[in-house]
mmCIF file with all atom_site columns, C-alpha atoms in Angstrom:
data_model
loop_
_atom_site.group_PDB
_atom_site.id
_atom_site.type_symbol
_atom_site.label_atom_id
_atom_site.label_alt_id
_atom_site.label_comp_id
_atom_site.label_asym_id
_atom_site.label_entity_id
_atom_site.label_seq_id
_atom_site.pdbx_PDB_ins_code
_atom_site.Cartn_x
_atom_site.Cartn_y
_atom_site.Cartn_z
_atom_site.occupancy
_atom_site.B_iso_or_equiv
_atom_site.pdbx_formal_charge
_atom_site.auth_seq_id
_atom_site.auth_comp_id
_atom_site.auth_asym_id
_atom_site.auth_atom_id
_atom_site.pdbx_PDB_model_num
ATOM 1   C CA . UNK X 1 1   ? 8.350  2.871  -28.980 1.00 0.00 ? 1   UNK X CA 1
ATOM 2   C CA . UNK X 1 2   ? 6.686  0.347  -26.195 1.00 0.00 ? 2   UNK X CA 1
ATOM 3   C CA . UNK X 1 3   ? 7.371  -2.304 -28.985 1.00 0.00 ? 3   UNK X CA 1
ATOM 4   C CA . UNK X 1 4   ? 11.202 -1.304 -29.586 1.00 0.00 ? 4   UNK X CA 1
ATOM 5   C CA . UNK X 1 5   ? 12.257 -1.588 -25.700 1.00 0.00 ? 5   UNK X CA 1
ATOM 6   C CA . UNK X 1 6   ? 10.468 -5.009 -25.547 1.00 0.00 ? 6   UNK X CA 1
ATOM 7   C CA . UNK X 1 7   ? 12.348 -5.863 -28.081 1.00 0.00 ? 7   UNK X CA 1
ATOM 8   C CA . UNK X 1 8   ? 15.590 -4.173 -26.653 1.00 0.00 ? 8   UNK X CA 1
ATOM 9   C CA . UNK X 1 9   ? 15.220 -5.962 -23.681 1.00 0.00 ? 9   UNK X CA 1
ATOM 10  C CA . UNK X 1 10  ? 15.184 -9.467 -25.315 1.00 0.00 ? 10  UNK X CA 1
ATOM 11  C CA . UNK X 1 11  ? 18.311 -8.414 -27.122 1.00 0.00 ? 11  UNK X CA 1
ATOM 12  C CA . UNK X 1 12  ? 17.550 -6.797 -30.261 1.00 0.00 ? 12  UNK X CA 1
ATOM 13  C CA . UNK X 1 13  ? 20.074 -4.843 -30.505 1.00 0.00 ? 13  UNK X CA 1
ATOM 14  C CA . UNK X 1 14  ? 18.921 -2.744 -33.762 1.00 0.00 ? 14  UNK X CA 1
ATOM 15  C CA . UNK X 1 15  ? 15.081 -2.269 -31.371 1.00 0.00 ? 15  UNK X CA 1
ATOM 16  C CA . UNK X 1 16  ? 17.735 -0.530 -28.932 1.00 0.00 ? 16  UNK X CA 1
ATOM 17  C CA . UNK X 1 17  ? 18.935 1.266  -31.571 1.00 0.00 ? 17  UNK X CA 1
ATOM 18  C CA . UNK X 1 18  ? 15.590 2.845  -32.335 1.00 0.00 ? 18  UNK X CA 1
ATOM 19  C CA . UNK X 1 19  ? 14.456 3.271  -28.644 1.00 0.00 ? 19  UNK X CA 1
ATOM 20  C CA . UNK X 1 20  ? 17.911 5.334  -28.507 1.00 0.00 ? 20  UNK X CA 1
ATOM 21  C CA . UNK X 1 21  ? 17.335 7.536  -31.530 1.00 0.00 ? 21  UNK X CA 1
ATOM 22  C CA . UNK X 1 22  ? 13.629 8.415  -30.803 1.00 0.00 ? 22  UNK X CA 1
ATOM 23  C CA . UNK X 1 23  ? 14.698 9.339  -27.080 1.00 0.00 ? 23  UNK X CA 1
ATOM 24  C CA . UNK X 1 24  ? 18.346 10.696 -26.773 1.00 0.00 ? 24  UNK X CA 1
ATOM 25  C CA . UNK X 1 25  ? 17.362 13.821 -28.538 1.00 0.00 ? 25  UNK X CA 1
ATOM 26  C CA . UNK X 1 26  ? 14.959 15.296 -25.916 1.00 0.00 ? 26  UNK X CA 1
ATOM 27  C CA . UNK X 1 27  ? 17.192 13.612 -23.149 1.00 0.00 ? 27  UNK X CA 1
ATOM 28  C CA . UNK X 1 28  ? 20.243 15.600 -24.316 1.00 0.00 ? 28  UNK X CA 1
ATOM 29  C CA . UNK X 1 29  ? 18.103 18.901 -24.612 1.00 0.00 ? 29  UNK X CA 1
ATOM 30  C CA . UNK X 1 30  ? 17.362 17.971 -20.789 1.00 0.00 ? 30  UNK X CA 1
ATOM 31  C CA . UNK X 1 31  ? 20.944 16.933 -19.620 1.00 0.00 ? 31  UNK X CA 1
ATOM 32  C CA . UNK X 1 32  ? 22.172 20.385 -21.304 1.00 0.00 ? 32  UNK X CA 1
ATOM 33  C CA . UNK X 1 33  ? 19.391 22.594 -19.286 1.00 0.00 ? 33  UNK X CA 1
ATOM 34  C CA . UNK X 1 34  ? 20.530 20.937 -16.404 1.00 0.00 ? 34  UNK X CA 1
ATOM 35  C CA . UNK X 1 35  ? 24.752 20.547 -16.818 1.00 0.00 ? 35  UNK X CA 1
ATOM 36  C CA . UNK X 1 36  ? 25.217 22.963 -20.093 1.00 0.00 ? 36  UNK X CA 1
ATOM 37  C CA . UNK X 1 37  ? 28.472 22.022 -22.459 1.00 0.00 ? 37  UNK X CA 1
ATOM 38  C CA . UNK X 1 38  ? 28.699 18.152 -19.939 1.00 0.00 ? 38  UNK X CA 1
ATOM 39  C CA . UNK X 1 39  ? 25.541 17.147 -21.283 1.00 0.00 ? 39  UNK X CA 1
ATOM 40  C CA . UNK X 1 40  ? 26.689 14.529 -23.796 1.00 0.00 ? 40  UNK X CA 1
ATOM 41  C CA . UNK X 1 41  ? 29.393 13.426 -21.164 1.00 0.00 ? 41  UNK X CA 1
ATOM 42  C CA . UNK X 1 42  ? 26.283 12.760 -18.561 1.00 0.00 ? 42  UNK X CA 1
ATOM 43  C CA . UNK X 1 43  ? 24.185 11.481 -21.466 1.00 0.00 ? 43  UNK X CA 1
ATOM 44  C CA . UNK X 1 44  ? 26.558 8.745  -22.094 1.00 0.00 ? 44  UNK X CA 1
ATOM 45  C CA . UNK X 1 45  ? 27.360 7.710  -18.486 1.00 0.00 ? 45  UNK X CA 1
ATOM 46  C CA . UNK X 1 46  ? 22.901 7.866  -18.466 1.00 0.00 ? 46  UNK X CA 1
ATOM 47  C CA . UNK X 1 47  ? 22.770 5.471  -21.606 1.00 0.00 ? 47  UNK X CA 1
ATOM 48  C CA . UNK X 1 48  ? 25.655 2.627  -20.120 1.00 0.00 ? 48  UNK X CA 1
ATOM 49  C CA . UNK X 1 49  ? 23.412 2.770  -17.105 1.00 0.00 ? 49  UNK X CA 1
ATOM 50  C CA . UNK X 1 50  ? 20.326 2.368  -19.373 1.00 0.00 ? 50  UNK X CA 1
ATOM 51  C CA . UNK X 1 51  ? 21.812 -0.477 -21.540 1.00 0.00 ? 51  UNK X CA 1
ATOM 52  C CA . UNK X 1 52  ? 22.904 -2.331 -18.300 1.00 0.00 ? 52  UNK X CA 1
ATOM 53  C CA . UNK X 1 53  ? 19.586 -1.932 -16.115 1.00 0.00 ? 53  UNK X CA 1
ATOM 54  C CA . UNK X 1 54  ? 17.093 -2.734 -19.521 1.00 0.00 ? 54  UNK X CA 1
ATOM 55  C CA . UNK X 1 55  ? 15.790 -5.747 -18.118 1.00 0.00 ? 55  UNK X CA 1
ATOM 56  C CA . UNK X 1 56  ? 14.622 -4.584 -15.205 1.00 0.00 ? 56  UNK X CA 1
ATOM 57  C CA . UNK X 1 57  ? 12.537 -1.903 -16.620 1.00 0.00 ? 57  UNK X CA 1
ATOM 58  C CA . UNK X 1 58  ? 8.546  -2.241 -16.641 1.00 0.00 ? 58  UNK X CA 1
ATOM 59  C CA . UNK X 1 59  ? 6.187  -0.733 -18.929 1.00 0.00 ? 59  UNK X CA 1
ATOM 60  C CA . UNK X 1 60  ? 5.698  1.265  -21.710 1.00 0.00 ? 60  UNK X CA 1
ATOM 61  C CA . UNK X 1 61  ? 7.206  3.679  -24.649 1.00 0.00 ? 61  UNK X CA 1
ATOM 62  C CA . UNK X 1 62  ? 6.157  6.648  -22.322 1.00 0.00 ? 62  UNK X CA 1
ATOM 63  C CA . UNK X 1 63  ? 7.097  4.642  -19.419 1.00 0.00 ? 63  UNK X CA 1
ATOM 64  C CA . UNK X 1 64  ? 10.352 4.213  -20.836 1.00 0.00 ? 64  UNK X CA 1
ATOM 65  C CA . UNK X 1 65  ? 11.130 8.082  -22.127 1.00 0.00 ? 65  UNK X CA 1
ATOM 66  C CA . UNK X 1 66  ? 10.165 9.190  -18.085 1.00 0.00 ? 66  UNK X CA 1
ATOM 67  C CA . UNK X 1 67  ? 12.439 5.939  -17.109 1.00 0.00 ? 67  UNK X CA 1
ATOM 68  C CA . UNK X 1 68  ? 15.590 7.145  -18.676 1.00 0.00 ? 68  UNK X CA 1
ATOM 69  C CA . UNK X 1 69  ? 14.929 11.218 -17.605 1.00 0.00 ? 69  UNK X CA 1
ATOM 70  C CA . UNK X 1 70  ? 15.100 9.756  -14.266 1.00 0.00 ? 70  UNK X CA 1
ATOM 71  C CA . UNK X 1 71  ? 18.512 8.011  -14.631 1.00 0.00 ? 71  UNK X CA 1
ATOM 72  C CA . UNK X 1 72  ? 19.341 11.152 -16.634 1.00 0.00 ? 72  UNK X CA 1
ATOM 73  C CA . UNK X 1 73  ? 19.113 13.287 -13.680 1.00 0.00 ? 73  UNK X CA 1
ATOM 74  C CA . UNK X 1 74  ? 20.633 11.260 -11.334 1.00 0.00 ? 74  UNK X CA 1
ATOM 75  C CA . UNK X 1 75  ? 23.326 11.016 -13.381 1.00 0.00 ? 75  UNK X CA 1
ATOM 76  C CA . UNK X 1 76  ? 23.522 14.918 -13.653 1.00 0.00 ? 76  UNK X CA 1
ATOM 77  C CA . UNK X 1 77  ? 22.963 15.179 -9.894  1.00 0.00 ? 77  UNK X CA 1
ATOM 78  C CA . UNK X 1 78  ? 25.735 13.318 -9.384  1.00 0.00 ? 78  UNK X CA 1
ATOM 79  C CA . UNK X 1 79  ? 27.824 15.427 -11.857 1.00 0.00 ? 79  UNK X CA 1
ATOM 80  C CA . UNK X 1 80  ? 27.008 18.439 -10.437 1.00 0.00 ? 80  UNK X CA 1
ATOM 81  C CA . UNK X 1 81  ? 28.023 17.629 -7.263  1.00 0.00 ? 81  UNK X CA 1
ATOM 82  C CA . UNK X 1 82  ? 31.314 16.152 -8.549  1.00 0.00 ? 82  UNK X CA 1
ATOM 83  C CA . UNK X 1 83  ? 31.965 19.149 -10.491 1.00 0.00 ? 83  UNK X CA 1
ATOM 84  C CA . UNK X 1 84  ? 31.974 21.552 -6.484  1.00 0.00 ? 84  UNK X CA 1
ATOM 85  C CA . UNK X 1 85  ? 34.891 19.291 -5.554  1.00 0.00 ? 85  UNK X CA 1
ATOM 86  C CA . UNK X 1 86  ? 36.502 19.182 -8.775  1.00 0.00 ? 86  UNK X CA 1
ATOM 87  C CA . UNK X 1 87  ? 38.556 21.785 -10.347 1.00 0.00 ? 87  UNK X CA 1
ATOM 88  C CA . UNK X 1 88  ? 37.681 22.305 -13.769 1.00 0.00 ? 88  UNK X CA 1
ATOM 89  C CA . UNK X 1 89  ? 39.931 21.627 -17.138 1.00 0.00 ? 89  UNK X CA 1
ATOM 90  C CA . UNK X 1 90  ? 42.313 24.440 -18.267 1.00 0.00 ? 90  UNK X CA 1
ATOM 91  C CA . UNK X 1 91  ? 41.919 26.228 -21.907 1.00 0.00 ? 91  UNK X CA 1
ATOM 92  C CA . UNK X 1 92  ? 44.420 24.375 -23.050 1.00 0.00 ? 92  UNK X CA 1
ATOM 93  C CA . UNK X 1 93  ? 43.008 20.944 -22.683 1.00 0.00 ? 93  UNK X CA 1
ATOM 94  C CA . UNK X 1 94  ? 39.841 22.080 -24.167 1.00 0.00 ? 94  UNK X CA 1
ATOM 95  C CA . UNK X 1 95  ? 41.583 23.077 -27.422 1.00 0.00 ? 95  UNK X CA 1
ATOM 96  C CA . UNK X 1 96  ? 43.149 19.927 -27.796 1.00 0.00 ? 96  UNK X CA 1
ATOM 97  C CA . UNK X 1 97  ? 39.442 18.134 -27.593 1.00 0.00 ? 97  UNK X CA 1
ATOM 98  C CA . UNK X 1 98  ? 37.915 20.065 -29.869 1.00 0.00 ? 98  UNK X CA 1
ATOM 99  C CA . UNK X 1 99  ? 38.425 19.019 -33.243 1.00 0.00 ? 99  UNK X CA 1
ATOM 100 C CA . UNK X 1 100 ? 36.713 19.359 -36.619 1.00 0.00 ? 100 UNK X CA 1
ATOM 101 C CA . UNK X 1 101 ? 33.647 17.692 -37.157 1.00 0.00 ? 101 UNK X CA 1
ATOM 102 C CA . UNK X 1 102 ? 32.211 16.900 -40.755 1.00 0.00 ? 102 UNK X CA 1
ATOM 103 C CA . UNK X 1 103 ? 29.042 19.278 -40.134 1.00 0.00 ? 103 UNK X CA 1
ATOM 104 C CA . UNK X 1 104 ? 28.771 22.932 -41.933 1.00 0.00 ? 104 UNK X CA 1
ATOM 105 C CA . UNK X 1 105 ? 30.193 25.260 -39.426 1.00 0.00 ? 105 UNK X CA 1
ATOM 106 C CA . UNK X 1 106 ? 27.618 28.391 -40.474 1.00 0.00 ? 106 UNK X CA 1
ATOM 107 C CA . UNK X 1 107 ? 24.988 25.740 -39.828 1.00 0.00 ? 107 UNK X CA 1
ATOM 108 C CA . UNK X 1 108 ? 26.631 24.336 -36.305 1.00 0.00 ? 108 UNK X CA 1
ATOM 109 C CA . UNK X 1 109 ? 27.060 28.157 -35.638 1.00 0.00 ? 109 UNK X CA 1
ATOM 110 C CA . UNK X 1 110 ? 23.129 29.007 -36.108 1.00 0.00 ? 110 UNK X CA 1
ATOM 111 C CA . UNK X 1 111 ? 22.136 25.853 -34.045 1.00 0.00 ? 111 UNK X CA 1
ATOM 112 C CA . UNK X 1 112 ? 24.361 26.359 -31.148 1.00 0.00 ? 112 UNK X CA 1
ATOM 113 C CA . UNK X 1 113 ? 23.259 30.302 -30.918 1.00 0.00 ? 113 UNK X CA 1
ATOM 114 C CA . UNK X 1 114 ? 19.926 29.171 -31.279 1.00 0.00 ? 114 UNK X CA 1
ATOM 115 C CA . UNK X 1 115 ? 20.083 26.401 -28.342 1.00 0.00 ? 115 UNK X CA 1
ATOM 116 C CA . UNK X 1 116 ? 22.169 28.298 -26.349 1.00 0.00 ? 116 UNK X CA 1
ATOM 117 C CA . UNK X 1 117 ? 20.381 31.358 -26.229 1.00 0.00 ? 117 UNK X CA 1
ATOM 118 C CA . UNK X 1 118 ? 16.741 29.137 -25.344 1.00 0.00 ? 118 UNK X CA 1
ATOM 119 C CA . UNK X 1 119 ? 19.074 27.224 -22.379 1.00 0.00 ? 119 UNK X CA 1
ATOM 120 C CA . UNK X 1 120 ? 19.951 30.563 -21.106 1.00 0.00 ? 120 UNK X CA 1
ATOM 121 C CA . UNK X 1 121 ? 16.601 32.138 -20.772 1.00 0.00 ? 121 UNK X CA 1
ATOM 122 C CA . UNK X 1 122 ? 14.921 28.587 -19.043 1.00 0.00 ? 122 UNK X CA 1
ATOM 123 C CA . UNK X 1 123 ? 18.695 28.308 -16.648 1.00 0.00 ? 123 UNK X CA 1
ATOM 124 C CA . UNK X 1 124 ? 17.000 31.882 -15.597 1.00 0.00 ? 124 UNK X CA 1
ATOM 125 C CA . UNK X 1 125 ? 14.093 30.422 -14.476 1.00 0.00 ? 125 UNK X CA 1
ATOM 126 C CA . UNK X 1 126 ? 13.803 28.950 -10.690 1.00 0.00 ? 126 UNK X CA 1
ATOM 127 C CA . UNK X 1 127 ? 14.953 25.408 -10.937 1.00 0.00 ? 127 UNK X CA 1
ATOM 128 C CA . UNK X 1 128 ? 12.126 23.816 -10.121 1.00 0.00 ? 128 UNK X CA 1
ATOM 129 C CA . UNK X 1 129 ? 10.236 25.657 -13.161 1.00 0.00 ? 129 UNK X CA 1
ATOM 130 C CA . UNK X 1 130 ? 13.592 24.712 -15.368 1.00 0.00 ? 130 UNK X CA 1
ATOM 131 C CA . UNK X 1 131 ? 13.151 21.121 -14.552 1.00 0.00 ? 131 UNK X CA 1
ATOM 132 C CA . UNK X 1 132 ? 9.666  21.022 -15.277 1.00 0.00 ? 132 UNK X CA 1
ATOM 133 C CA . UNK X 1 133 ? 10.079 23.361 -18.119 1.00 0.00 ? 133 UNK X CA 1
ATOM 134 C CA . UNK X 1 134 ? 12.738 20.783 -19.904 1.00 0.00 ? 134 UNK X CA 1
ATOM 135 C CA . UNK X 1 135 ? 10.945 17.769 -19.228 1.00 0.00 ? 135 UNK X CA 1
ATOM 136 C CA . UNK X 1 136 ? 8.044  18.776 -20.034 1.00 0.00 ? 136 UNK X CA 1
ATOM 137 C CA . UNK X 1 137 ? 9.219  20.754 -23.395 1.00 0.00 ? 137 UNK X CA 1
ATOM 138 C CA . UNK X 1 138 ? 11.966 19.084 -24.399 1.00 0.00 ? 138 UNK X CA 1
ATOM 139 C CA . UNK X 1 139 ? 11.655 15.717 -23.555 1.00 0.00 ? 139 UNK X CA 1
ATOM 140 C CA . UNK X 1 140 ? 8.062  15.497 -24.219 1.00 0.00 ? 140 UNK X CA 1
ATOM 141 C CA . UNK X 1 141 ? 6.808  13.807 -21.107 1.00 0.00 ? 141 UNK X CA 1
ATOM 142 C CA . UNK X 1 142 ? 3.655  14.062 -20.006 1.00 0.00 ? 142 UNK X CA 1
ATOM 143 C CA . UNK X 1 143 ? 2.762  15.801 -16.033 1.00 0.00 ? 143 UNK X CA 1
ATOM 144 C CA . UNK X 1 144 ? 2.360  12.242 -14.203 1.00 0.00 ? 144 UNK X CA 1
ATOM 145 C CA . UNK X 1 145 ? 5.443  11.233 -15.628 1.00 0.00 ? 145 UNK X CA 1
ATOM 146 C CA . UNK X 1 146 ? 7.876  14.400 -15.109 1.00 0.00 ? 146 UNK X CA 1
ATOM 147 C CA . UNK X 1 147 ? 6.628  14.095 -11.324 1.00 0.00 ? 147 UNK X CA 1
ATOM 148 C CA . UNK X 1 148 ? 8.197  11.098 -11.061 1.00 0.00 ? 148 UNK X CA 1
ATOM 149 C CA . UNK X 1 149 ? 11.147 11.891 -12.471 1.00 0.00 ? 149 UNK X CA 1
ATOM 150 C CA . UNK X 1 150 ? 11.133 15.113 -9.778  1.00 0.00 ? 150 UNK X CA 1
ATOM 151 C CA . UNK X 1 151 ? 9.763  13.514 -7.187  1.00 0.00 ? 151 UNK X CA 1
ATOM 152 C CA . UNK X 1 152 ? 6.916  15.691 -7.251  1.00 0.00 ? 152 UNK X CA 1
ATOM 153 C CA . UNK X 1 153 ? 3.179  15.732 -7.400  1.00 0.00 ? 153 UNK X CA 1
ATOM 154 C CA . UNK X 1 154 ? 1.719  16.224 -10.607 1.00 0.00 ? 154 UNK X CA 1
ATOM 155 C CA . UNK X 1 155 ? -0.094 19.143 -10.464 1.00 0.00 ? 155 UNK X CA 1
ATOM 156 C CA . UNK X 1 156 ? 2.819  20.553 -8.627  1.00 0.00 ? 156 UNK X CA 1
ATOM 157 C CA . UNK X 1 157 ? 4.745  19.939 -12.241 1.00 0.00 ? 157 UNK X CA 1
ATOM 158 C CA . UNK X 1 158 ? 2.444  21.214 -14.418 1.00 0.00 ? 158 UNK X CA 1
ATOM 159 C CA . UNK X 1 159 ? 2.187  24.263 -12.255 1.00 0.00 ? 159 UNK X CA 1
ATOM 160 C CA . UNK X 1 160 ? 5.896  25.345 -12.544 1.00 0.00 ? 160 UNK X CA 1
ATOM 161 C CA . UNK X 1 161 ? 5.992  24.244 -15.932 1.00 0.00 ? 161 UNK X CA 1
ATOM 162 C CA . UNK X 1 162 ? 2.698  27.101 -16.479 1.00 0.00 ? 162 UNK X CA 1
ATOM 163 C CA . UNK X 1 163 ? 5.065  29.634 -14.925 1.00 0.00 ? 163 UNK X CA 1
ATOM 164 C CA . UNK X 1 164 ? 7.920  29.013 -16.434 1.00 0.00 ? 164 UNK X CA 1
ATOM 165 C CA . UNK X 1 165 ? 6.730  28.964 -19.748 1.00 0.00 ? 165 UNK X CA 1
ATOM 166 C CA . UNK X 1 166 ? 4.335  32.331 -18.961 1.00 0.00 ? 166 UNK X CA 1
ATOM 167 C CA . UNK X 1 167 ? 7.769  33.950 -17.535 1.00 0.00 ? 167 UNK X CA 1
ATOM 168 C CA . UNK X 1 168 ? 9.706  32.486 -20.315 1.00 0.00 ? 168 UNK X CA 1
ATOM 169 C CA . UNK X 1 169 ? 6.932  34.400 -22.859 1.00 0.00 ? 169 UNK X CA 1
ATOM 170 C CA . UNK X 1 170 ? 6.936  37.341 -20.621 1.00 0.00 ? 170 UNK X CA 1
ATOM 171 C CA . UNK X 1 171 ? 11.122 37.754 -21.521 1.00 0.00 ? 171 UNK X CA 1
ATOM 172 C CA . UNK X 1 172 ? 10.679 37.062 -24.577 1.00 0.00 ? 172 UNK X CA 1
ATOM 173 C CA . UNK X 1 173 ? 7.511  40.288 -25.283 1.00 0.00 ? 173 UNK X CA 1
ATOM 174 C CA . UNK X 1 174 ? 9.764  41.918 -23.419 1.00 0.00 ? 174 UNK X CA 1
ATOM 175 C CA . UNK X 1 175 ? 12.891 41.725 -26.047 1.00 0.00 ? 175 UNK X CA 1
ATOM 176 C CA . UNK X 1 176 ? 10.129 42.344 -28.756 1.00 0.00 ? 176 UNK X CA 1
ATOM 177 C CA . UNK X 1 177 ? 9.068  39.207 -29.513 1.00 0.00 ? 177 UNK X CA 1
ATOM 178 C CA . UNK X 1 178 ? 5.444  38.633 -29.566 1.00 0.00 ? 178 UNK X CA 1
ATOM 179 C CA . UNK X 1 179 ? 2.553  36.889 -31.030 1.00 0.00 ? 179 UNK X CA 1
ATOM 180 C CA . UNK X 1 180 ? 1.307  40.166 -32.866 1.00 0.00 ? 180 UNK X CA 1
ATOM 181 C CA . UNK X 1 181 ? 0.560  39.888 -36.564 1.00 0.00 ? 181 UNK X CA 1
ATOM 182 C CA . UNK X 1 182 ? 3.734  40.990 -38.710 1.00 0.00 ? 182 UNK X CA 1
ATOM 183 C CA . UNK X 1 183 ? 3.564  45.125 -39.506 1.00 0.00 ? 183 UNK X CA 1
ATOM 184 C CA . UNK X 1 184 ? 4.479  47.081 -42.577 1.00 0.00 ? 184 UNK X CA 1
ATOM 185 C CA . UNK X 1 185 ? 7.284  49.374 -43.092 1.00 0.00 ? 185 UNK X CA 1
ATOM 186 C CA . UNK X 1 186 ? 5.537  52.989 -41.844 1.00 0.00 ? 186 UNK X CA 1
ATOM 187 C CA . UNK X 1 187 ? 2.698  51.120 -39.479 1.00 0.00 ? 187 UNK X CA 1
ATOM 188 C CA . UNK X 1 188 ? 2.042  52.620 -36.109 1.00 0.00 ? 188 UNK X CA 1
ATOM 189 C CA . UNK X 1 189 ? 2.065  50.583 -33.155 1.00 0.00 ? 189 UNK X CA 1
#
């Protein structure tokens, strides 16, 4: 990736191209633990601020992946705290933006229930474990990096990441999903 933004930030606009694809998908995961259904609205104001400030960035593919999680969450910061002063769009306007997209809706229907139900259990985590959680998880950086991105020291990261992820296994035993060998029809427990 380190060889894609250089590119990128000489101009290559297909080297963008890649450095988008290989990142936006954990950055969205992210955005959506942090704003929910806005996350592709934020991720999209994040990337116009990426594409503008590319030149100034220094360093490396990881460099770059804990780079753009930082704008990321600014940008979600931000429309957070727009969305307390803001009322909120009615029903109606929501209908009218939701159109038909070429994808298999069973397929759309088992991802979003899928996603949805993991962003639900980590949203119930304290946010500081959430944060660390999602960047961590989802967006793949590494403990020195997610600090940054928090403003936090490392170990302090990969501390609330370890509890999240042990409460986040503890719900999950708990709704009878464990790490236990499958059982047989008539098997005691």
């Amino acid at each position: 990736m380190g060889a894609a933004v250089a590119r990128a930030q000489q101009g290559d606009e297909a080297a963008f191209a890649v450095a988008y694809r290989l990142v936006q998908p954990g950055l969205l995961g992210y955005l959506r633990g942090l704003v929910g259904d806005d996350a592709e609205d934020v991720a999209s104001d994040a990337w116009l601020e990426i594409a503008r400030d590319l030149g100034r960035f220094k360093g490396d593919g990881a460099g770059f992946r804990g780079w753009t999680a930082t704008i990321a969450r600014h940008r979600a910061l931000d429309h957070l705290r727009r969305q307390r002063v803001r009322p909120r769009s009615s029903a109606l306007e929501q209908d009218l933006l939701d159109l038909p997209g070429p994808q298999s809706t069973h397929d759309q229907a088992l991802e979003a229930i899928s996603t949805e139900r993991a962003l639900e259990l980590v949203r119930g985590l304290p946010r500081d474990q959430a944060e660390a959680v999602l960047l961590r998880v989802v967006v793949g950086l590494d403990g020195p990096a997610a600090a940054r991105v928090l403003g936090k020291r490392p170990g302090a990261v990969r501390t609330a990441a370890y509890r999240g992820l042990k409460r986040l296994a503890g719900r999950l035993g708990a709704e009878g999903v464990t790490e236990e060998a499958p059982r047989t029809l008539g098997e005691s427990t």
